mmCIF file of C-alpha atoms in Angstrom:
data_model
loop_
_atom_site.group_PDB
_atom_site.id
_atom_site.type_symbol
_atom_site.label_atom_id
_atom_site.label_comp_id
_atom_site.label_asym_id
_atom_site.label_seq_id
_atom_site.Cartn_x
_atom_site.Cartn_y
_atom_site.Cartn_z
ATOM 1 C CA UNK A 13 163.161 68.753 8.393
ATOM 2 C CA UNK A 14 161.234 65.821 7.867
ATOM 3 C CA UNK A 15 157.722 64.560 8.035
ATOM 4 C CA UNK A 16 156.635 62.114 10.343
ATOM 5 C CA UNK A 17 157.397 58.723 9.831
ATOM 6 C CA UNK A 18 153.970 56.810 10.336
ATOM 7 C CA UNK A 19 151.983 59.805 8.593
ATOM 8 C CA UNK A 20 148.844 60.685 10.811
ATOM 9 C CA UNK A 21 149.653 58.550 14.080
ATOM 10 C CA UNK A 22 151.885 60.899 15.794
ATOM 11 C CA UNK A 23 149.376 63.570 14.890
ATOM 12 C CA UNK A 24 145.993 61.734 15.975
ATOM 13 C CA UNK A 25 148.323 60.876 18.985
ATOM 14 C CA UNK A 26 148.749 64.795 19.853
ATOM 15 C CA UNK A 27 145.302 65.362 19.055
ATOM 16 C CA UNK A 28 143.580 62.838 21.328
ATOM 17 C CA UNK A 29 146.460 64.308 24.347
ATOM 18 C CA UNK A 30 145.377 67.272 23.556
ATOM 19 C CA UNK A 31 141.602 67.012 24.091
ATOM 20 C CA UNK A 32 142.258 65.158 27.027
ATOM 21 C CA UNK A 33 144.730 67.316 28.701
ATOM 22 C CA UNK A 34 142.624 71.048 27.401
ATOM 23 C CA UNK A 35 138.748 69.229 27.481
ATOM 24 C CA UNK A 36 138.514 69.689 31.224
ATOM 25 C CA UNK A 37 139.740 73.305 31.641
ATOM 26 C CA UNK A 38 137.372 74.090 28.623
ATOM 27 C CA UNK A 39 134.038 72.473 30.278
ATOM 28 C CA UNK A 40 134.998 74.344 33.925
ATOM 29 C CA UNK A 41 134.615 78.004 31.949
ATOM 30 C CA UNK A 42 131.661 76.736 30.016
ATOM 31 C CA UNK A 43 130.072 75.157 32.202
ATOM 32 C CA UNK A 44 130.729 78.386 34.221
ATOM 33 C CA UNK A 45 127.522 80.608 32.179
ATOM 34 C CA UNK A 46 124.611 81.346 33.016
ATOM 35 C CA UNK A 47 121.255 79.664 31.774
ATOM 36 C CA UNK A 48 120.915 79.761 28.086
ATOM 37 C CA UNK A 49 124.339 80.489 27.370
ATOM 38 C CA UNK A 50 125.449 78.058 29.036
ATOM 39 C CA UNK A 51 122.969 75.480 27.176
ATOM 40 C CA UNK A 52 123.522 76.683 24.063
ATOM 41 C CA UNK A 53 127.758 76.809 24.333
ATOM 42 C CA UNK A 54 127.373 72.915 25.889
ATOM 43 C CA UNK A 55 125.595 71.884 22.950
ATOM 44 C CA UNK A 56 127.554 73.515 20.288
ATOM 45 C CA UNK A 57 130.451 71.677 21.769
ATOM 46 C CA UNK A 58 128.697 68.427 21.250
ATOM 47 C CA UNK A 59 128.434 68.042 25.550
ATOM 48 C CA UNK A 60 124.644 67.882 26.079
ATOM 49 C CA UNK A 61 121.796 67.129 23.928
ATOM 50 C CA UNK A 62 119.529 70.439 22.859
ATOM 51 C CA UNK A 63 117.212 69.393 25.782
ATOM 52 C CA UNK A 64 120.139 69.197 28.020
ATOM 53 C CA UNK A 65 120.668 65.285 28.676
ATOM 54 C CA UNK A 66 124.616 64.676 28.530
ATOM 55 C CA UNK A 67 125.665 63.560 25.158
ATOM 56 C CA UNK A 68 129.362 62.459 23.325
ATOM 57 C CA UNK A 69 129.468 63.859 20.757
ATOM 58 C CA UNK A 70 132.355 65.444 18.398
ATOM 59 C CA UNK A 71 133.745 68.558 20.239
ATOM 60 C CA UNK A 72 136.355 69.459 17.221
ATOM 61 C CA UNK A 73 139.731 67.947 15.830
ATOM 62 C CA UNK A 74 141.446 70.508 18.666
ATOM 63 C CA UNK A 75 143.911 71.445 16.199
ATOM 64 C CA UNK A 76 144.442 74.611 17.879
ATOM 65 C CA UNK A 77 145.031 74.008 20.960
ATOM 66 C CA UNK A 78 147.710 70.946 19.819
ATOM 67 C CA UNK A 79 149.098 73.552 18.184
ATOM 68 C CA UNK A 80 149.407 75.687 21.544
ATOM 69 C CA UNK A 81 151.312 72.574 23.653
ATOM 70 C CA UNK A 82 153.204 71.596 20.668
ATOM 71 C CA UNK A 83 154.842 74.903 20.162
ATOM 72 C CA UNK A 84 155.380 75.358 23.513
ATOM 73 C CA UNK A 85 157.116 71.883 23.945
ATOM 74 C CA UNK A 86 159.083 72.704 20.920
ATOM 75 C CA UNK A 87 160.785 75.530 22.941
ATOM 76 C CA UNK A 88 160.872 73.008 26.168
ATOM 77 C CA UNK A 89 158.246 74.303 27.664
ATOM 78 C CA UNK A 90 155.465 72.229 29.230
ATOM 79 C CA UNK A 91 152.032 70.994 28.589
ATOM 80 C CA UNK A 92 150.574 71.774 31.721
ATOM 81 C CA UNK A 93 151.770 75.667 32.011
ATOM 82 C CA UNK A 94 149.927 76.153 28.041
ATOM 83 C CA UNK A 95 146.775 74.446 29.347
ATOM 84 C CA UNK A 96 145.180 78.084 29.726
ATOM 85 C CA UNK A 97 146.163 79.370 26.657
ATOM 86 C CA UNK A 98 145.651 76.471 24.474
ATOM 87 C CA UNK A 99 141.762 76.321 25.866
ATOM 88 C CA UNK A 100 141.930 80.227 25.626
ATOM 89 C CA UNK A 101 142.651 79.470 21.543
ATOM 90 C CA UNK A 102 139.906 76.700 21.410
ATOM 91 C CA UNK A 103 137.256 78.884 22.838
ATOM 92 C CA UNK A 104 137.551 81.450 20.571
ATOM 93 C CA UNK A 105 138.042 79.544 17.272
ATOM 94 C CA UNK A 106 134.568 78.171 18.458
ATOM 95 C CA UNK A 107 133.353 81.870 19.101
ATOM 96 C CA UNK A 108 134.368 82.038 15.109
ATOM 97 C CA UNK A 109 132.159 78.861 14.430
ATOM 98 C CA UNK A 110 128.833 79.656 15.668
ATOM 99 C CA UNK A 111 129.171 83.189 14.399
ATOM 100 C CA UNK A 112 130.039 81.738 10.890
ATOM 101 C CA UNK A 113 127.165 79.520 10.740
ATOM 102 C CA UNK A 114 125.176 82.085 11.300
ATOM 103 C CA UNK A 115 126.332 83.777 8.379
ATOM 104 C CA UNK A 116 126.804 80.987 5.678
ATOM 105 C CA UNK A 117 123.275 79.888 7.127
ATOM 106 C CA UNK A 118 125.033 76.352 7.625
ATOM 107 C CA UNK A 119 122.144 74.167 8.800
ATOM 108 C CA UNK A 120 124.769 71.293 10.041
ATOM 109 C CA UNK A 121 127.581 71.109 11.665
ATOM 110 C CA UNK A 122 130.181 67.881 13.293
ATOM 111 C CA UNK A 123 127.282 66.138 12.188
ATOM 112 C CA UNK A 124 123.910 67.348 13.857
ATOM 113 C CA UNK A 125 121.894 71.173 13.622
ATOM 114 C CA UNK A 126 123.948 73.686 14.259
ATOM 115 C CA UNK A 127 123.228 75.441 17.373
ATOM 116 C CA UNK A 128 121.280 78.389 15.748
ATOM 117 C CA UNK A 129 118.797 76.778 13.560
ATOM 118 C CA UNK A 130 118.393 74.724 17.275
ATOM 119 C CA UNK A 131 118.605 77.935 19.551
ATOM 120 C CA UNK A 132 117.912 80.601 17.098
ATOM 121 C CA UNK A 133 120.079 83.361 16.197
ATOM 122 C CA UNK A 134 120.117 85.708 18.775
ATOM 123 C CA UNK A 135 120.949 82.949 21.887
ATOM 124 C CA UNK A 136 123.534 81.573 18.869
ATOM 125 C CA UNK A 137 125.233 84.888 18.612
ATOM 126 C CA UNK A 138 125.670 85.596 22.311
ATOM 127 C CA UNK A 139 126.855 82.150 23.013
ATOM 128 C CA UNK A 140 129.433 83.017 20.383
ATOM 129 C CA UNK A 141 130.377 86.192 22.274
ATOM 130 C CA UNK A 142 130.423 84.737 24.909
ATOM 131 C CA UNK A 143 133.069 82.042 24.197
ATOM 132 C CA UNK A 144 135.082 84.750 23.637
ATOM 133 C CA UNK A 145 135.005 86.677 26.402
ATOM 134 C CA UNK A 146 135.706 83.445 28.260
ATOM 135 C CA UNK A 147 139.132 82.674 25.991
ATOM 136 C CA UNK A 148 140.366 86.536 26.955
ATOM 137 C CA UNK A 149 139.300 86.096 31.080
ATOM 138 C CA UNK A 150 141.199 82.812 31.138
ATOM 139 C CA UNK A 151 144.518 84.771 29.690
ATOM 140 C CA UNK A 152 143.364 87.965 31.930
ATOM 141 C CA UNK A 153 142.797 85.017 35.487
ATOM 142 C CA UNK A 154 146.416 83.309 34.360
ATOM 143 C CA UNK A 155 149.301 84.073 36.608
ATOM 144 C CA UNK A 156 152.314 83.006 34.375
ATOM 145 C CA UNK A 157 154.072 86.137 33.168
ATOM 146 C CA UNK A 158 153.376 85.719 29.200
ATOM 147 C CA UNK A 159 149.800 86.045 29.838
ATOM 148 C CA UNK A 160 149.245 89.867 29.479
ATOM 149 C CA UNK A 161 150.996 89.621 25.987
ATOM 150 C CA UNK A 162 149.040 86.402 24.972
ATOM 151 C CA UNK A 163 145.548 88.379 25.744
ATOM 152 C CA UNK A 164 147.165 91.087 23.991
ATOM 153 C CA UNK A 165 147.605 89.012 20.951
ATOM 154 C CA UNK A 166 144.502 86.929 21.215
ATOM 155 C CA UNK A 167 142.720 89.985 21.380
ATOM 156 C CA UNK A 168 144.913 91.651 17.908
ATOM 157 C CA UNK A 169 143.988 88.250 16.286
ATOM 158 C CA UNK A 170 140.417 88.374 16.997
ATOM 159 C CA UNK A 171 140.569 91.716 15.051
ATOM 160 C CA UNK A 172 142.442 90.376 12.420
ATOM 161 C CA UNK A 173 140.460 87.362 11.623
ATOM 162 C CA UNK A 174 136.785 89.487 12.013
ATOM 163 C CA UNK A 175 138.380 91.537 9.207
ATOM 164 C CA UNK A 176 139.233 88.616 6.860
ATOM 165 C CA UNK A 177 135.516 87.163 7.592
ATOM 166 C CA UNK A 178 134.083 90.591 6.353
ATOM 167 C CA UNK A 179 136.054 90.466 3.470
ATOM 168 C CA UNK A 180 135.152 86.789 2.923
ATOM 169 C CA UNK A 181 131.419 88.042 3.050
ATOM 170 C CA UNK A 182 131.937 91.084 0.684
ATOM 171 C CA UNK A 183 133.399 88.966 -2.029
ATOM 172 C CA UNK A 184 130.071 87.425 -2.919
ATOM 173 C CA UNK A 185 128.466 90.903 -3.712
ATOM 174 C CA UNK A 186 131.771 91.935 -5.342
ATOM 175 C CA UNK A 187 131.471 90.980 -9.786
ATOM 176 C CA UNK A 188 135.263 90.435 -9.433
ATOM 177 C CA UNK A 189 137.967 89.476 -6.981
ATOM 178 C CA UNK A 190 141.664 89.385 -7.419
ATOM 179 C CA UNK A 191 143.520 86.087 -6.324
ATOM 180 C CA UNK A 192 145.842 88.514 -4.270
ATOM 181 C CA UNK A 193 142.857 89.947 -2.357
ATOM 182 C CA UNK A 194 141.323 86.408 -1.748
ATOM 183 C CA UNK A 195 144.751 84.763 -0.072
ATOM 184 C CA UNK A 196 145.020 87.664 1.613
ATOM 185 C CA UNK A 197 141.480 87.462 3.310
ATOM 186 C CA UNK A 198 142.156 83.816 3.735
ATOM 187 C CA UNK A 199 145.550 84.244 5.553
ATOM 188 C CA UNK A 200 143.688 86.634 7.673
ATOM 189 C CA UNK A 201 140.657 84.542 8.189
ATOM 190 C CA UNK A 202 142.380 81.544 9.187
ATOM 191 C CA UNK A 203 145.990 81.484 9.039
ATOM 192 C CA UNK A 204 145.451 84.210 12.047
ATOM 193 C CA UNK A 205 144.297 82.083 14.450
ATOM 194 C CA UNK A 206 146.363 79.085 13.390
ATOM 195 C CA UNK A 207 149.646 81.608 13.708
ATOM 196 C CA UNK A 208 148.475 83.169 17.245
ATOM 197 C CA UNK A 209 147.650 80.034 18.869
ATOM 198 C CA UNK A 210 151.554 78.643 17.934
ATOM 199 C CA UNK A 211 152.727 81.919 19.262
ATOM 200 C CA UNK A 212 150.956 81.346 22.598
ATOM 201 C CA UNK A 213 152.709 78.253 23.069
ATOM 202 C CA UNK A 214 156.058 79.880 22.380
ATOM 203 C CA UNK A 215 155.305 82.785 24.763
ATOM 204 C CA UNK A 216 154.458 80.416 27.460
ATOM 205 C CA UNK A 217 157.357 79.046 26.961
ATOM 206 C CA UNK A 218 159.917 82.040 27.781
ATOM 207 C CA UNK A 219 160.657 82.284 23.841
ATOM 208 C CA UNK A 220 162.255 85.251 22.785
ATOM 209 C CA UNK A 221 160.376 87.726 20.038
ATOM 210 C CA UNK A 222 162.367 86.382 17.415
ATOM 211 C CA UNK A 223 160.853 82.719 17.870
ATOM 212 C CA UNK A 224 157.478 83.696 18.845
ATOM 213 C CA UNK A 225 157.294 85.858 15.485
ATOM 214 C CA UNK A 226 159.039 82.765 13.407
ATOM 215 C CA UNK A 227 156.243 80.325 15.259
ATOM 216 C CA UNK A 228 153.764 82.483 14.240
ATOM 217 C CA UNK A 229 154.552 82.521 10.541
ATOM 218 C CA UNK A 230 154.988 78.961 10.646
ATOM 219 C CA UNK A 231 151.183 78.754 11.810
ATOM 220 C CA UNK A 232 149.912 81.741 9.363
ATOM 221 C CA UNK A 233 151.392 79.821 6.215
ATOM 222 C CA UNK A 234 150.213 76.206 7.560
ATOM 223 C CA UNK A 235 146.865 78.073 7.884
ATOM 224 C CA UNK A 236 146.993 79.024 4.382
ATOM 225 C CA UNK A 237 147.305 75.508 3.435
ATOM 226 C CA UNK A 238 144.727 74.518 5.509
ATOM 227 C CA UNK A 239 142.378 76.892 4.283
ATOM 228 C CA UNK A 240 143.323 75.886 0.721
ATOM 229 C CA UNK A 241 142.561 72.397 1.387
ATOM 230 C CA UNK A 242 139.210 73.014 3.289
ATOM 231 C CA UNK A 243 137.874 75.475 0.312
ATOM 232 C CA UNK A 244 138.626 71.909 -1.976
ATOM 233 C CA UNK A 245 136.443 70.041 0.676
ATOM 234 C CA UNK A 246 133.729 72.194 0.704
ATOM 235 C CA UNK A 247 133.822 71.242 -3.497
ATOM 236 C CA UNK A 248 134.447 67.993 -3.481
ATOM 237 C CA UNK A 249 134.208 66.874 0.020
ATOM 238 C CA UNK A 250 132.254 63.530 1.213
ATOM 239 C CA UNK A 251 129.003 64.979 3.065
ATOM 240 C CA UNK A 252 129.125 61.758 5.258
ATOM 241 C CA UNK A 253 132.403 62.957 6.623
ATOM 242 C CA UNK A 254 131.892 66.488 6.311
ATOM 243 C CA UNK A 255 128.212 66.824 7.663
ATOM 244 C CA UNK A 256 127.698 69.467 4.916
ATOM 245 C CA UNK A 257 125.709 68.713 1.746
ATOM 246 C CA UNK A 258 128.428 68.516 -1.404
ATOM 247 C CA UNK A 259 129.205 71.842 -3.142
ATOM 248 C CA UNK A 260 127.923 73.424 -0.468
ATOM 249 C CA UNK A 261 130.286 76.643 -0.975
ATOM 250 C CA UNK A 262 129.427 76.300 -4.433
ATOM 251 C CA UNK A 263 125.679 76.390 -3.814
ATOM 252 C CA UNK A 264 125.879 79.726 -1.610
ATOM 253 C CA UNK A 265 128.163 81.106 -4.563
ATOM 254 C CA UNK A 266 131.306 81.829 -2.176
ATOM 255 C CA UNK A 267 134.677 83.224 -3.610
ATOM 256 C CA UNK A 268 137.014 80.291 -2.158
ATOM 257 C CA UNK A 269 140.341 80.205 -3.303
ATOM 258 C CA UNK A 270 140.175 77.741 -6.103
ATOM 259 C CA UNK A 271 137.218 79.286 -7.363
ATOM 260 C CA UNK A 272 139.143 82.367 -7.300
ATOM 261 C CA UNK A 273 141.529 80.631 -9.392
ATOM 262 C CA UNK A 274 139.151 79.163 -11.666
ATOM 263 C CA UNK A 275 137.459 82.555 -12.334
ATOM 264 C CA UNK A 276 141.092 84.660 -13.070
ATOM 265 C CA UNK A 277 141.555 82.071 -15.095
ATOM 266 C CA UNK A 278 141.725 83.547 -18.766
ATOM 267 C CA UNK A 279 139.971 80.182 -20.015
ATOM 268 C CA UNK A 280 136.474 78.957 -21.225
ATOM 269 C CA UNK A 281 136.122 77.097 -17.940
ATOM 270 C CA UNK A 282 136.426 80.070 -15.677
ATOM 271 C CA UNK A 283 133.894 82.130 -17.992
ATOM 272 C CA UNK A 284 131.324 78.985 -17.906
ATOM 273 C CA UNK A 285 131.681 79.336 -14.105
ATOM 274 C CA UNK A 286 131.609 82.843 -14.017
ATOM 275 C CA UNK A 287 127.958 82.819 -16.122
ATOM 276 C CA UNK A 288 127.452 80.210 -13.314
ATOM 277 C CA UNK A 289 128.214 82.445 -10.205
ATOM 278 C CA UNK A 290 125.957 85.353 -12.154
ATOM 279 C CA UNK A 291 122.616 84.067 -11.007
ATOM 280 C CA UNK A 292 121.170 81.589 -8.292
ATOM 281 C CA UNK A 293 122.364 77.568 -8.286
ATOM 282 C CA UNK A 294 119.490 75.705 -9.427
ATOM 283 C CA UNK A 295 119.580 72.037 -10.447
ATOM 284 C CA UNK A 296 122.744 70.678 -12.206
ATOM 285 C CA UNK A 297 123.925 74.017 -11.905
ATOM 286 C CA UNK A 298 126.452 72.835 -8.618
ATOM 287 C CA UNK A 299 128.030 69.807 -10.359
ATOM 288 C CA UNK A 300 128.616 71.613 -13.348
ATOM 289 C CA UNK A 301 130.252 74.371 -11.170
ATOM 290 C CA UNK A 302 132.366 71.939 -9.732
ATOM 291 C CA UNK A 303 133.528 70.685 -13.248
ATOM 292 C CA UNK A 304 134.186 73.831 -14.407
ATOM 293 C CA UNK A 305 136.309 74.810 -11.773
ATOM 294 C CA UNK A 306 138.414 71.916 -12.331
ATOM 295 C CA UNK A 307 138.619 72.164 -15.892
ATOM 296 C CA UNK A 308 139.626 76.102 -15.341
ATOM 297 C CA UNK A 309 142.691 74.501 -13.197
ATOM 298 C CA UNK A 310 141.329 75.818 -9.843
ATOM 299 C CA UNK A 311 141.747 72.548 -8.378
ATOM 300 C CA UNK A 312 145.095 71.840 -9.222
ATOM 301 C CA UNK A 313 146.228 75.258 -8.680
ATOM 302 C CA UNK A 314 144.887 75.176 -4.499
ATOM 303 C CA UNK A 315 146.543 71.727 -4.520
ATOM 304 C CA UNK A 316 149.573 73.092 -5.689
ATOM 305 C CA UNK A 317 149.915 76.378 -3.712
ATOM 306 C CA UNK A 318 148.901 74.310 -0.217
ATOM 307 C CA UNK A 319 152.165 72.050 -1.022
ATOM 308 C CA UNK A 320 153.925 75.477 -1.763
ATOM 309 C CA UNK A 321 152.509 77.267 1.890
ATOM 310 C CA UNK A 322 153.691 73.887 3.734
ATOM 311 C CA UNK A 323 156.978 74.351 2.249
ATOM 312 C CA UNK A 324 157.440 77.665 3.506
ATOM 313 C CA UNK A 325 155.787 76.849 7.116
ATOM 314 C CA UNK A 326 158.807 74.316 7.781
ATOM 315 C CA UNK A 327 161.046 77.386 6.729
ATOM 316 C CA UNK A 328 159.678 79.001 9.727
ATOM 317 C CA UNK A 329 159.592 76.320 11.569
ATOM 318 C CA UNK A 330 163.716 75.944 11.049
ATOM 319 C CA UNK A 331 163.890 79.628 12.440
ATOM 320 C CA UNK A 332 162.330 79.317 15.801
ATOM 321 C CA UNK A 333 162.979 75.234 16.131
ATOM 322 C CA UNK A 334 166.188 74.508 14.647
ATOM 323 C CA UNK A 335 166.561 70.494 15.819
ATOM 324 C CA UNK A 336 164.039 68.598 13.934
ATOM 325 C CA UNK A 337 163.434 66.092 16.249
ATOM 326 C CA UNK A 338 161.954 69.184 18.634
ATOM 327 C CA UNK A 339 159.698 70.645 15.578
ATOM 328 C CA UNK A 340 158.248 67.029 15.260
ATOM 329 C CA UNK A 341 154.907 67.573 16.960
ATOM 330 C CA UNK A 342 154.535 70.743 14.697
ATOM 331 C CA UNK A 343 155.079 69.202 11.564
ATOM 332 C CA UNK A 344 152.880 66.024 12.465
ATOM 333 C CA UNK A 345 150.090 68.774 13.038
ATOM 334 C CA UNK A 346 150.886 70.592 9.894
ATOM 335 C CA UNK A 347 151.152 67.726 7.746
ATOM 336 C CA UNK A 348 147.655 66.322 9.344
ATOM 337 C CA UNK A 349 145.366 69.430 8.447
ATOM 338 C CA UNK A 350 147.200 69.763 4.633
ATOM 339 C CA UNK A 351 146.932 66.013 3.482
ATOM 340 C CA UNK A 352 143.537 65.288 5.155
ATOM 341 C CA UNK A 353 140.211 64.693 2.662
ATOM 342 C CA UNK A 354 137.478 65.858 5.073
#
């Protein structure tokens, strides 16, 4: 299989479908709560101002949910049956969002506050519940047959992903973590999601187990790049496209995968930026961070190991989607989230 020929059209293309095919069934359920939670969810998806005047702002890249109608188109099914799902998907990534900011303490997000240090923490946190309750009652409302099993699996993933953001947390009071142990959390963290939400779109498309478990994998590895290539953002990343301050991971001391890498190392890089990790960021301290774990090969190594992940995503891919030019709206997405710089 190939990647696309104009690399990032077709994918910006499926994106911008995407939001305006799944946008409307999204803004129905949230616009659907009561009172605060409503308020808080509308501005968190960049809908309304903090004081509640409309606004158009950034409501996410919908990668997601593409992912939903893309898989499902890949099996010949259609966009409009997977609208449910693929909003379903979208709601509760955005459940993992405001709960995560909570968490990292991330003061900024798409641009402007996020929606705790707006709200505060408690109206934050029950907006995120909330979103997530919504995703599983849109599966639970649906009448197409698959929709028991995609609740079923939403629900599993939820699980799944909760776990690998625990583990993400209890690496930073943990001296020492293996690389094994940190792919693992970040396969679990995000690949989950990434792999459910292309299963969705194969169950709504009559797929048999065998494709919806291929289409899955496909999206768990692709995740895995993804994740790779976020953790090099959140290093080296431009804050005027990322809306986060640079090193910001580095700052708050977090086990990403390349400074995983860096730090099971064996060289005088990874022990400079272990000495580093020992105590508070101060100063200098996150540039010099950032140097060593590019001297320690932790950059090159997540660079690396995305383009390995990708490769085995399209052998996934082949199993479930064996004519390339059906798999093409899968591969545009998967390519778009690996080779993109913020």
């Amino acid at each position: 299989m190939s990647a696309p020929v104009v690399e990032g059209q077709e994918a910006a293309a499926l994106l911008d479908a995407t939001r305006e095919t799944v946008n409307p069934e999204l803004r129905r359920a949230v616009e659907g709560l009561p009172g605060s939670l409503r308020r808080v969810s509308m501005y968190h998806f960049g809908w309304e101002h903090a004081d509640g005047r409309p606004a158009s702002g950034n409501a996410g890249k919908a990668i997601r949910p593409a992912l939903v109608l893309a898989a499902a188109a890949a099996l010949g099914g259609t966009a409009a049956a997977a609208v449910r799902p693929a909003a379903a998907v979208e709601l509760a990534h955005n459940f993992t969002l405001l709960h995560d900011d909570i968490i990292d303490e991330d003061a900024r997000r798409r641009g402007r506050p996020t929606a705790w240090t707006v709200f505060g923490i408690p109206d934050a946190l029950l907006a995120g519940d909330t979103l997530l309750a919504l995703a599983l009652r849109l599966l639970a409302e649906d009448p197409h047959p698959a929709s028991a099993r995609a609740s079923a699996r939403l629900a599993a993933c939820v699980i799944e992903l909760s776990a690998g953001q625990q583990a993400d947390c209890s690496f930073e009071r943990q001296a020492e973590v293996s690389l094994d142990a940190c792919l693992a959390m970040a396969m679990a963290k995000t690949g989950a999601l990434l792999g459910c939400s292309c299963a969705l779109g194969a169950l709504y498309a009559g797929a048999g187990d065998e494709e919806v478990e291929a289409l899955d994998g496909f999206g768990r590895e692709a995740g895995l790049a993804f994740q790779l290539i976020d953790d090099l953002i959140g290093i080296w990343g431009d804050p005027e496209h990322t809306g986060k301050p640079a090193g910001a991971d580095l700052a708050a001391r977090k086990k990403s995968l390349p400074v995983v890498a860096a730090l099971t190392s064996g060289t005088a890089a990874g022990e400079e930026l272990a000495r580093l990790y020992a105590g508070p960021m101060a100063g200098d301290d996150v540039r010099r961070a950032a140097d060593a774990v590019e001297r320690a090969g932790g950059r090159d190594w997540a660079q690396a190991h995305a383009a390995d992940r990708m490769g085995r995503a399209v052998q996934q891919l082949s199993r479930a989607v064996p004519d390339p030019a059906a798999a093409d709206g899968l591969l545009a997405l998967a390519e778009f989230v690996t080779r993109r710089t913020r």
